[in-house]
Tab-separated table of C-alpha atoms in Angstrom:
chain	number	residue	atom	x	y	z
X	1	UNK	CA	-20.434	39.211	17.455
X	2	UNK	CA	-21.168	36.419	16.061
X	3	UNK	CA	-22.994	33.552	17.429
X	4	UNK	CA	-19.393	31.390	18.147
X	5	UNK	CA	-18.203	33.937	20.295
X	6	UNK	CA	-20.322	34.474	22.529
X	7	UNK	CA	-23.769	33.416	22.598
X	8	UNK	CA	-26.527	32.215	24.816
X	9	UNK	CA	-28.714	29.422	24.189
X	10	UNK	CA	-31.558	27.295	26.335
X	11	UNK	CA	-31.688	24.741	24.788
X	12	UNK	CA	-34.898	22.035	26.727
X	13	UNK	CA	-36.064	18.470	24.726
X	14	UNK	CA	-38.230	16.986	27.141
X	15	UNK	CA	-39.597	13.431	25.333
X	16	UNK	CA	-41.337	10.925	26.238
X	17	UNK	CA	-39.380	8.896	27.579
X	18	UNK	CA	-37.127	9.953	29.055
X	19	UNK	CA	-37.313	13.222	29.624
X	20	UNK	CA	-34.417	14.973	29.102
X	21	UNK	CA	-32.272	17.722	29.544
X	22	UNK	CA	-29.922	20.410	28.552
X	23	UNK	CA	-29.239	23.814	28.837
X	24	UNK	CA	-26.082	25.774	27.803
X	25	UNK	CA	-26.102	29.136	29.082
X	26	UNK	CA	-22.299	30.138	27.832
X	27	UNK	CA	-20.732	29.315	24.331
X	28	UNK	CA	-17.586	31.135	24.062
X	29	UNK	CA	-16.584	29.113	21.232
X	30	UNK	CA	-16.143	27.475	18.516
X	31	UNK	CA	-15.062	23.622	20.042
X	32	UNK	CA	-18.051	24.766	22.847
X	33	UNK	CA	-20.835	25.152	20.172
X	34	UNK	CA	-19.156	21.922	18.130
X	35	UNK	CA	-19.585	19.646	21.890
X	36	UNK	CA	-23.715	21.514	22.172
X	37	UNK	CA	-24.579	20.176	18.216
X	38	UNK	CA	-22.847	16.395	19.584
X	39	UNK	CA	-25.327	16.705	22.503
X	40	UNK	CA	-27.927	17.086	21.395
X	41	UNK	CA	-26.845	14.502	18.241
X	42	UNK	CA	-26.166	12.218	20.823
X	43	UNK	CA	-30.274	13.042	21.742
X	44	UNK	CA	-31.657	12.650	18.992
X	45	UNK	CA	-29.787	8.888	18.394
X	46	UNK	CA	-31.238	8.415	21.183
X	47	UNK	CA	-34.879	8.983	21.290
X	48	UNK	CA	-35.129	7.193	17.925
X	49	UNK	CA	-33.867	4.305	19.781
X	50	UNK	CA	-36.540	5.068	22.344
X	51	UNK	CA	-39.584	6.116	19.511
X	52	UNK	CA	-39.645	2.449	18.571
X	53	UNK	CA	-41.484	1.892	21.495
X	54	UNK	CA	-44.636	2.915	21.169
X	55	UNK	CA	-44.153	1.229	16.869
X	56	UNK	CA	-43.866	-1.997	17.757
X	57	UNK	CA	-46.148	-4.432	18.550
X	58	UNK	CA	-44.846	-8.224	18.323
X	59	UNK	CA	-42.753	-6.841	15.937
X	60	UNK	CA	-39.120	-7.455	16.477
X	61	UNK	CA	-36.654	-4.556	16.246
X	62	UNK	CA	-33.040	-4.318	15.073
X	63	UNK	CA	-30.683	-1.639	15.749
X	64	UNK	CA	-27.885	-1.450	13.555
X	65	UNK	CA	-25.858	1.996	11.925
X	66	UNK	CA	-22.869	2.539	9.707
X	67	UNK	CA	-23.967	4.473	6.221
X	68	UNK	CA	-26.965	4.374	4.550
X	69	UNK	CA	-26.154	1.935	2.241
X	70	UNK	CA	-25.308	-0.838	4.785
X	71	UNK	CA	-28.515	-0.059	6.483
X	72	UNK	CA	-30.497	-0.342	2.977
X	73	UNK	CA	-28.723	-4.329	2.997
X	74	UNK	CA	-29.878	-5.154	6.851
X	75	UNK	CA	-33.948	-3.735	5.468
X	76	UNK	CA	-33.341	-6.602	2.485
X	77	UNK	CA	-31.727	-8.906	4.653
X	78	UNK	CA	-35.315	-7.862	7.420
X	79	UNK	CA	-37.151	-8.744	4.489
X	80	UNK	CA	-36.039	-12.305	3.372
X	81	UNK	CA	-35.326	-12.978	7.765
X	82	UNK	CA	-39.861	-12.703	7.053
X	83	UNK	CA	-40.408	-14.202	4.310
X	84	UNK	CA	-38.832	-17.202	5.289
X	85	UNK	CA	-40.152	-17.579	9.402
X	86	UNK	CA	-42.984	-15.303	8.875
X	87	UNK	CA	-41.470	-13.497	12.137
X	88	UNK	CA	-42.116	-9.804	11.670
X	89	UNK	CA	-38.834	-7.691	12.425
X	90	UNK	CA	-38.457	-3.780	11.578
X	91	UNK	CA	-34.868	-2.436	11.771
X	92	UNK	CA	-34.207	1.141	13.651
X	93	UNK	CA	-31.979	3.148	11.863
X	94	UNK	CA	-28.771	4.856	14.017
X	95	UNK	CA	-25.781	7.236	12.678
X	96	UNK	CA	-22.854	6.263	11.180
X	97	UNK	CA	-20.732	7.835	14.434
X	98	UNK	CA	-20.194	4.775	16.807
X	99	UNK	CA	-19.737	6.966	20.072
X	100	UNK	CA	-23.502	8.054	19.229
X	101	UNK	CA	-24.965	4.228	18.509
X	102	UNK	CA	-23.038	3.313	21.478
X	103	UNK	CA	-24.661	5.893	23.825
X	104	UNK	CA	-27.726	5.386	21.840
X	105	UNK	CA	-27.667	1.433	23.124
X	106	UNK	CA	-27.207	2.674	26.761
X	107	UNK	CA	-29.461	4.919	27.109
X	108	UNK	CA	-32.304	2.224	25.989
X	109	UNK	CA	-30.319	-0.261	27.959
X	110	UNK	CA	-30.902	1.683	31.052
X	111	UNK	CA	-34.936	2.252	30.597
X	112	UNK	CA	-34.906	-1.112	30.392
X	113	UNK	CA	-36.938	-0.756	27.541
X	114	UNK	CA	-37.867	-3.474	25.913
X	115	UNK	CA	-37.031	-2.226	22.115
X	116	UNK	CA	-34.285	-2.739	20.685
X	117	UNK	CA	-34.546	-6.602	20.714
X	118	UNK	CA	-31.286	-7.191	18.930
X	119	UNK	CA	-28.786	-4.477	17.859
X	120	UNK	CA	-25.370	-4.596	17.351
X	121	UNK	CA	-22.130	-3.515	19.024
X	122	UNK	CA	-18.355	-2.646	18.864
X	123	UNK	CA	-16.561	-5.460	19.867
X	124	UNK	CA	-15.063	-2.629	22.707
X	125	UNK	CA	-19.015	-2.458	24.458
X	126	UNK	CA	-19.384	-6.054	24.868
X	127	UNK	CA	-17.693	-6.507	27.566
X	128	UNK	CA	-19.369	-2.911	29.189
X	129	UNK	CA	-23.198	-4.176	28.267
X	130	UNK	CA	-22.070	-8.117	29.956
X	131	UNK	CA	-21.115	-6.652	33.265
X	132	UNK	CA	-24.204	-4.418	33.296
X	133	UNK	CA	-25.722	-7.281	33.001
X	134	UNK	CA	-28.318	-6.067	29.509
X	135	UNK	CA	-27.185	-8.617	27.247
X	136	UNK	CA	-29.120	-12.403	27.441
X	137	UNK	CA	-26.826	-15.638	27.151
X	138	UNK	CA	-26.559	-17.296	23.609
X	139	UNK	CA	-25.694	-19.721	24.920
X	140	UNK	CA	-28.724	-22.291	24.687
X	141	UNK	CA	-27.730	-21.960	20.710
X	142	UNK	CA	-26.238	-24.972	20.960
X	143	UNK	CA	-28.584	-27.114	23.526
X	144	UNK	CA	-30.649	-29.147	21.047
X	145	UNK	CA	-27.759	-29.884	18.381
X	146	UNK	CA	-28.689	-27.117	15.579
X	147	UNK	CA	-25.560	-24.579	15.857
X	148	UNK	CA	-21.768	-25.087	16.688
X	149	UNK	CA	-19.228	-23.026	16.885
X	150	UNK	CA	-17.359	-24.346	15.314
X	151	UNK	CA	-17.498	-22.386	12.160
X	152	UNK	CA	-15.945	-19.365	14.159
X	153	UNK	CA	-13.222	-17.726	15.168
X	154	UNK	CA	-11.899	-19.359	18.299
X	155	UNK	CA	-9.606	-16.849	20.121
X	156	UNK	CA	-12.470	-14.786	18.741
X	157	UNK	CA	-15.072	-16.195	20.439
X	158	UNK	CA	-13.626	-17.527	23.583
X	159	UNK	CA	-11.701	-13.849	24.342
X	160	UNK	CA	-14.617	-11.335	22.699
X	161	UNK	CA	-17.836	-13.088	22.808
X	162	UNK	CA	-17.248	-14.672	26.463
X	163	UNK	CA	-17.878	-12.996	30.083
X	164	UNK	CA	-18.080	-14.850	33.255
X	165	UNK	CA	-18.284	-17.698	31.529
X	166	UNK	CA	-21.530	-16.932	29.590
X	167	UNK	CA	-21.766	-16.911	25.095
X	168	UNK	CA	-23.349	-13.382	25.191
X	169	UNK	CA	-22.682	-12.636	21.611
X	170	UNK	CA	-21.500	-13.821	18.043
X	171	UNK	CA	-19.017	-12.053	15.622
X	172	UNK	CA	-20.907	-10.884	12.330
X	173	UNK	CA	-17.924	-8.331	11.245
X	174	UNK	CA	-14.715	-9.608	12.213
X	175	UNK	CA	-11.881	-7.072	11.363
X	176	UNK	CA	-8.118	-6.947	12.098
X	177	UNK	CA	-5.369	-4.229	11.597
X	178	UNK	CA	-3.569	-4.966	8.582
X	179	UNK	CA	0.417	-3.581	7.191
X	180	UNK	CA	-0.554	-2.524	3.488
X	181	UNK	CA	2.760	-1.918	1.501
X	182	UNK	CA	3.756	-0.669	-2.024
X	183	UNK	CA	4.867	-4.159	-3.399
X	184	UNK	CA	6.739	-1.624	-6.625
X	185	UNK	CA	8.614	-0.257	-4.816
X	186	UNK	CA	9.540	-2.895	-2.432
X	187	UNK	CA	10.608	-5.254	-5.575
X	188	UNK	CA	12.365	-1.509	-7.529
X	189	UNK	CA	14.803	-1.868	-4.542
X	190	UNK	CA	15.661	-5.251	-3.980
X	191	UNK	CA	13.383	-7.056	-1.519
X	192	UNK	CA	11.560	-9.455	-1.709
X	193	UNK	CA	9.185	-9.909	1.227
X	194	UNK	CA	7.378	-7.496	3.189
X	195	UNK	CA	9.356	-7.154	6.380
X	196	UNK	CA	9.192	-9.473	8.768
X	197	UNK	CA	10.120	-7.276	12.579
X	198	UNK	CA	9.887	-3.885	13.516
X	199	UNK	CA	13.735	-3.848	12.512
X	200	UNK	CA	13.082	-4.393	9.082
X	201	UNK	CA	10.770	-2.447	9.090
X	202	UNK	CA	12.080	0.578	9.991
X	203	UNK	CA	15.648	-0.307	7.210
X	204	UNK	CA	13.729	-0.421	4.600
X	205	UNK	CA	11.721	2.695	5.249
X	206	UNK	CA	14.723	4.987	5.920
X	207	UNK	CA	16.583	4.273	2.775
X	208	UNK	CA	13.810	3.922	0.932
X	209	UNK	CA	11.992	7.432	1.592
X	210	UNK	CA	15.330	8.600	1.378
X	211	UNK	CA	15.897	7.433	-2.492
X	212	UNK	CA	11.698	8.413	-2.429
X	213	UNK	CA	12.073	12.648	-1.350
X	214	UNK	CA	13.666	13.114	-4.082
X	215	UNK	CA	11.332	12.655	-6.366
X	216	UNK	CA	8.808	13.793	-3.179
X	217	UNK	CA	9.449	15.472	-0.692
X	218	UNK	CA	5.532	14.791	1.249
X	219	UNK	CA	6.750	11.168	0.548
X	220	UNK	CA	7.256	8.727	3.536
X	221	UNK	CA	7.697	5.150	5.023
X	222	UNK	CA	5.352	4.231	7.296
X	223	UNK	CA	2.342	5.835	8.356
X	224	UNK	CA	-0.143	4.748	11.016
X	225	UNK	CA	-3.392	5.466	14.036
X	226	UNK	CA	-1.573	8.431	16.586
X	227	UNK	CA	-3.996	10.716	17.495
X	228	UNK	CA	-5.143	10.382	21.117
X	229	UNK	CA	-8.412	8.177	20.076
X	230	UNK	CA	-9.211	4.671	20.139
X	231	UNK	CA	-7.308	3.705	17.126
X	232	UNK	CA	-4.668	4.846	18.637
X	233	UNK	CA	-5.065	2.027	21.515
X	234	UNK	CA	-5.297	-0.400	18.892
X	235	UNK	CA	-1.706	0.560	16.604
X	236	UNK	CA	-0.204	0.549	20.320
X	237	UNK	CA	-1.259	-2.987	21.278
X	238	UNK	CA	-0.370	-4.307	17.879
X	239	UNK	CA	3.095	-3.421	18.797
X	240	UNK	CA	3.806	-3.795	22.514
X	241	UNK	CA	1.950	-7.345	22.125
X	242	UNK	CA	4.015	-8.361	19.496
X	243	UNK	CA	7.231	-8.066	21.655
X	244	UNK	CA	4.674	-9.159	25.295
X	245	UNK	CA	3.569	-6.519	26.485
X	246	UNK	CA	0.308	-6.055	26.653
X	247	UNK	CA	-3.195	-4.114	28.717
X	248	UNK	CA	-3.520	-6.750	31.220
X	249	UNK	CA	-0.573	-9.349	31.892
X	250	UNK	CA	-0.173	-12.904	32.551
X	251	UNK	CA	-2.343	-12.945	36.549
X	252	UNK	CA	-5.340	-11.019	34.598
X	253	UNK	CA	-4.292	-7.710	36.739
X	254	UNK	CA	-3.542	-4.392	34.124
X	255	UNK	CA	-0.135	-3.571	34.093
X	256	UNK	CA	0.809	-0.776	31.742
X	257	UNK	CA	4.694	0.198	32.631
X	258	UNK	CA	6.725	-2.530	31.429
X	259	UNK	CA	9.733	-2.940	29.902
X	260	UNK	CA	8.173	-4.971	27.187
X	261	UNK	CA	5.348	-1.919	26.151
X	262	UNK	CA	8.205	0.647	27.140
X	263	UNK	CA	10.077	-0.959	24.146
X	264	UNK	CA	6.678	-0.248	22.220
X	265	UNK	CA	5.998	3.083	22.193
X	266	UNK	CA	9.605	3.999	22.929
X	267	UNK	CA	9.552	2.545	19.007
X	268	UNK	CA	6.753	3.773	17.851
X	269	UNK	CA	7.956	7.999	19.491
X	270	UNK	CA	11.180	7.155	17.245
X	271	UNK	CA	10.050	6.507	14.349
X	272	UNK	CA	8.073	10.435	13.993
X	273	UNK	CA	11.222	11.861	15.970
X	274	UNK	CA	14.259	9.669	15.426
X	275	UNK	CA	14.062	8.501	11.818
X	276	UNK	CA	11.267	10.658	10.695
X	277	UNK	CA	9.862	7.556	8.770
X	278	UNK	CA	6.115	8.768	9.937
X	279	UNK	CA	5.239	12.238	9.720
X	280	UNK	CA	4.962	15.275	12.608
X	281	UNK	CA	1.697	15.714	12.613
X	282	UNK	CA	1.305	11.989	12.802
X	283	UNK	CA	-0.218	12.488	16.497
X	284	UNK	CA	-2.218	15.644	16.018
X	285	UNK	CA	-4.288	14.531	13.756
X	286	UNK	CA	-3.582	10.580	12.120
X	287	UNK	CA	-7.244	8.528	11.880
X	288	UNK	CA	-7.895	6.434	9.409
X	289	UNK	CA	-8.813	7.692	7.082
X	290	UNK	CA	-6.133	10.537	6.810
X	291	UNK	CA	-3.890	7.836	6.271
X	292	UNK	CA	-5.455	6.299	4.065
X	293	UNK	CA	-6.402	9.283	1.470
X	294	UNK	CA	-2.222	9.179	1.874
X	295	UNK	CA	-1.321	5.461	1.038
X	296	UNK	CA	-3.620	6.123	-1.490
X	297	UNK	CA	-2.763	8.924	-3.114
X	298	UNK	CA	0.917	7.000	-3.656
X	299	UNK	CA	2.775	8.765	-0.602
X	300	UNK	CA	4.465	6.106	1.572
X	301	UNK	CA	5.446	2.823	1.681
X	302	UNK	CA	3.359	0.916	4.385
X	303	UNK	CA	0.802	1.747	5.766
X	304	UNK	CA	-1.167	-0.063	8.658
X	305	UNK	CA	-5.131	0.501	8.190
X	306	UNK	CA	-8.121	-1.640	8.059
X	307	UNK	CA	-9.370	-4.073	6.114
X	308	UNK	CA	-12.266	-1.850	4.578
X	309	UNK	CA	-8.433	0.266	2.590
X	310	UNK	CA	-7.691	-2.707	0.355
X	311	UNK	CA	-11.490	-1.980	-1.767
X	312	UNK	CA	-10.538	1.999	-1.833
X	313	UNK	CA	-7.245	1.675	-2.777
X	314	UNK	CA	-8.066	-1.022	-5.434
X	315	UNK	CA	-10.255	2.309	-6.916
X	316	UNK	CA	-9.610	3.303	-10.983
X	317	UNK	CA	-9.207	6.338	-9.017
X	318	UNK	CA	-6.264	5.119	-6.931
X	319	UNK	CA	-2.613	6.001	-7.331
X	320	UNK	CA	-1.308	2.719	-5.954
X	321	UNK	CA	-4.608	0.660	-7.989
X	322	UNK	CA	-2.329	-1.954	-8.394
X	323	UNK	CA	1.066	-2.061	-7.030
X	324	UNK	CA	0.313	-2.508	-3.188
X	325	UNK	CA	0.188	-5.594	-1.131
X	326	UNK	CA	-0.908	-6.257	1.751
X	327	UNK	CA	0.719	-8.520	4.846
X	328	UNK	CA	0.464	-9.179	8.717
X	329	UNK	CA	2.173	-6.555	10.586
X	330	UNK	CA	5.443	-7.084	11.918
X	331	UNK	CA	6.767	-7.917	14.956
X	332	UNK	CA	9.527	-7.801	17.601
X	333	UNK	CA	12.359	-10.293	17.154
X	334	UNK	CA	11.736	-13.551	18.552
X	335	UNK	CA	7.730	-12.421	18.946
X	336	UNK	CA	4.400	-12.990	16.861
X	337	UNK	CA	2.518	-10.868	14.568
X	338	UNK	CA	-1.021	-9.550	16.075
X	339	UNK	CA	-3.396	-7.996	14.865
X	340	UNK	CA	-6.130	-5.897	17.148
X	341	UNK	CA	-9.787	-7.360	17.040
X	342	UNK	CA	-12.080	-5.128	15.974
X	343	UNK	CA	-15.283	-5.445	14.646
X	344	UNK	CA	-19.716	-5.599	15.375
X	345	UNK	CA	-20.610	-8.605	17.085
X	346	UNK	CA	-24.363	-8.961	17.254
X	347	UNK	CA	-26.628	-9.298	21.053
X	348	UNK	CA	-29.614	-9.766	22.879
X	349	UNK	CA	-30.878	-7.179	25.023
X	350	UNK	CA	-32.237	-8.886	28.303
X	351	UNK	CA	-35.599	-7.307	28.153
X	352	UNK	CA	-36.286	-8.270	24.992
X	353	UNK	CA	-39.648	-8.842	25.236
X	354	UNK	CA	-39.798	-11.851	21.912
X	355	UNK	CA	-36.310	-13.808	23.494
X	356	UNK	CA	-37.521	-16.752	20.557
X	357	UNK	CA	-38.007	-14.836	17.852
X	358	UNK	CA	-34.599	-12.872	18.294
X	359	UNK	CA	-32.186	-15.809	18.552
X	360	UNK	CA	-33.778	-16.594	15.677
X	361	UNK	CA	-33.002	-13.473	14.141
X	362	UNK	CA	-29.785	-13.944	15.275
X	363	UNK	CA	-29.054	-17.832	13.654
X	364	UNK	CA	-30.439	-16.156	10.485
X	365	UNK	CA	-27.834	-13.408	10.308
X	366	UNK	CA	-24.888	-15.499	11.866
X	367	UNK	CA	-25.882	-18.525	8.964
X	368	UNK	CA	-23.389	-19.250	6.479
X	369	UNK	CA	-25.881	-17.397	3.913
X	370	UNK	CA	-26.188	-13.926	5.458
X	371	UNK	CA	-21.928	-14.171	6.343
X	372	UNK	CA	-21.596	-14.347	2.706
X	373	UNK	CA	-24.104	-12.308	1.445
X	374	UNK	CA	-22.865	-9.676	3.262
X	375	UNK	CA	-19.068	-10.265	2.092
X	376	UNK	CA	-20.474	-10.710	-1.114
X	377	UNK	CA	-22.717	-7.087	-1.151
X	378	UNK	CA	-21.003	-4.903	1.400
X	379	UNK	CA	-17.489	-6.105	1.425
X	380	UNK	CA	-17.599	-7.187	5.394
X	381	UNK	CA	-15.475	-9.277	6.580
X	382	UNK	CA	-17.203	-12.614	8.132
X	383	UNK	CA	-17.220	-13.254	11.242
X	384	UNK	CA	-17.377	-17.339	10.497
X	385	UNK	CA	-13.674	-18.955	8.508
X	386	UNK	CA	-16.058	-21.191	6.204
X	387	UNK	CA	-17.045	-18.451	4.279
X	388	UNK	CA	-13.231	-16.668	3.372
X	389	UNK	CA	-12.952	-19.882	1.166
X	390	UNK	CA	-16.116	-20.391	-0.649
X	391	UNK	CA	-15.334	-19.732	-4.169
X	392	UNK	CA	-17.251	-16.827	-5.031
X	393	UNK	CA	-16.233	-15.245	-2.187
X	394	UNK	CA	-12.401	-15.310	-3.320
X	395	UNK	CA	-13.283	-14.719	-6.768
X	396	UNK	CA	-14.582	-11.291	-5.796
X	397	UNK	CA	-12.543	-10.663	-2.887
X	398	UNK	CA	-9.474	-12.648	-3.371
X	399	UNK	CA	-7.431	-11.142	-0.569
X	400	UNK	CA	-9.911	-12.844	2.008
X	401	UNK	CA	-7.426	-15.083	1.464
X	402	UNK	CA	-4.451	-13.557	4.160
X	403	UNK	CA	-7.209	-12.083	6.271
X	404	UNK	CA	-8.063	-15.512	7.438
X	405	UNK	CA	-4.800	-16.103	8.442
X	406	UNK	CA	-4.492	-12.412	9.888
X	407	UNK	CA	-7.529	-13.049	11.791
X	408	UNK	CA	-6.204	-16.016	13.348
X	409	UNK	CA	-4.129	-14.367	15.005
X	410	UNK	CA	-6.610	-11.174	16.089
X	411	UNK	CA	-6.050	-10.275	19.935
X	412	UNK	CA	-8.394	-8.116	21.184
X	413	UNK	CA	-8.868	-5.815	23.611
X	414	UNK	CA	-9.101	-6.669	27.962
X	415	UNK	CA	-13.219	-7.602	28.672
X	416	UNK	CA	-13.665	-5.025	31.761
X	417	UNK	CA	-16.256	-3.689	32.131
X	418	UNK	CA	-14.663	0.025	32.712
X	419	UNK	CA	-12.651	-0.674	29.463
X	420	UNK	CA	-13.495	2.883	28.529
X	421	UNK	CA	-12.244	4.340	31.511
X	422	UNK	CA	-9.053	2.451	30.824
X	423	UNK	CA	-8.210	4.115	27.188
X	424	UNK	CA	-9.037	6.882	27.723
X	425	UNK	CA	-6.658	7.397	29.965
X	426	UNK	CA	-3.854	5.279	27.946
X	427	UNK	CA	-5.036	7.406	24.804
X	428	UNK	CA	-4.113	10.613	26.732
X	429	UNK	CA	-0.337	9.088	28.248
X	430	UNK	CA	0.144	7.234	24.706
X	431	UNK	CA	-0.256	9.933	23.030
X	432	UNK	CA	1.423	12.761	25.355
X	433	UNK	CA	4.320	10.134	24.758
X	434	UNK	CA	4.223	10.493	20.958
X	435	UNK	CA	4.166	14.154	20.822
X	436	UNK	CA	7.650	13.966	22.975
X	437	UNK	CA	5.648	16.306	25.957
X	438	UNK	CA	6.731	13.864	28.282
X	439	UNK	CA	9.033	10.684	27.941
X	440	UNK	CA	7.904	7.229	27.673
X	441	UNK	CA	8.933	6.083	31.252
X	442	UNK	CA	6.461	9.033	32.251
X	443	UNK	CA	3.571	8.128	30.436
X	444	UNK	CA	2.949	4.705	31.236
X	445	UNK	CA	4.303	5.528	34.822
X	446	UNK	CA	1.362	7.503	35.434
X	447	UNK	CA	-0.828	5.478	32.972
X	448	UNK	CA	-0.949	2.864	35.893
X	449	UNK	CA	-1.404	4.741	38.717
X	450	UNK	CA	-4.311	6.690	36.948
X	451	UNK	CA	-5.703	3.439	36.160
X	452	UNK	CA	-5.322	1.634	39.075
X	453	UNK	CA	-7.422	4.523	40.760
X	454	UNK	CA	-10.695	3.245	38.200
X	455	UNK	CA	-9.567	-0.593	39.077
X	456	UNK	CA	-9.864	0.115	43.059
X	457	UNK	CA	-13.228	2.538	42.603
X	458	UNK	CA	-14.818	-0.961	40.736
X	459	UNK	CA	-13.622	-3.197	42.992
X	460	UNK	CA	-15.493	-1.583	46.347
């Protein structure tokens, strides 16, 4: 009997802070083993965050995750900061996995640890951390007149970085959904411009896919992220809000079961089941990378993805290297293009014991010079608008000229302290509708009912 069938595992991990205990008596499946190893990874990430408590004397601690090359560059920036200011700072490395990064921060903040002092947050976490009282108010930035919020995207600051009228974060890396399209194929089939509306996208995709499948059977008209995860929420919001829908209504209340949302979900399902312009495994397998790889192999006309894919599509081994362009995502007739806001924001822990020095580091990271370096060295989309006009940046990253307009229409997910729970419910029901297991109407109704329970629990 292999270790992946039935095995008995007892695993106890104790550290000085906090005491962590995990016991799994019987694991009867590969999934069980995967979950155990995922847990262990999270525990290790937590320990890495907390371990800095023993290293610190008067140093700032900045926690950041991502690819090794990204963290290496953050360490270079930290050295520059120390050289400029004399303030010592330690970069605490986190894993690439976003959920592990969040878990590591949450445990440290729940423990009211003085480390980390400063950290990057996914935009979806900001409200949760603010509601928990874990973030320092940054409004004091402007108190001496030496700092202005003017260079930042106003919609990002007001909708994502303020909570209860307090400025609790600043954007370091801004992200938003884009439409990638095969400019060569649109030209070949007589289209001057990319689709302006969802209906135009469907019409172009149906026609060109039919022609292209004579050359290769695995060619599709439109590929996007439909698997059950946060990316599905981002895709749904871009379609729904472009027709007047969304998660929160004009009264500020969560309302999922609306006619605009129903029209959006029906159209997304129809792209897979009726028009067949999106592959049947869209709702089982498609996340960012599956979609990115297919488009890069020349197997799709339109792709919805984030800006990170641009540089990869331009690689020398890309089948679409000189054949694609980007545009805003389509909208319903009479609506507007919407890009779900993503990205990373910097905040200071309320338990930070060096707040003045931490504020200085935030000022350094969000400065024009540092934001430009992050763009040129990592390809990060700056949180400041003015860097998008920089000639050196545009020379190296010409698509930034289009990104600026797209980010002006970025739409954040709701700033709710219980957003992750709302998202989990929506992911489950939206995915069921895409799979044909429920009607779109029933999926939205059931999602509304479960979310109402969550809201009631938090309102007590």
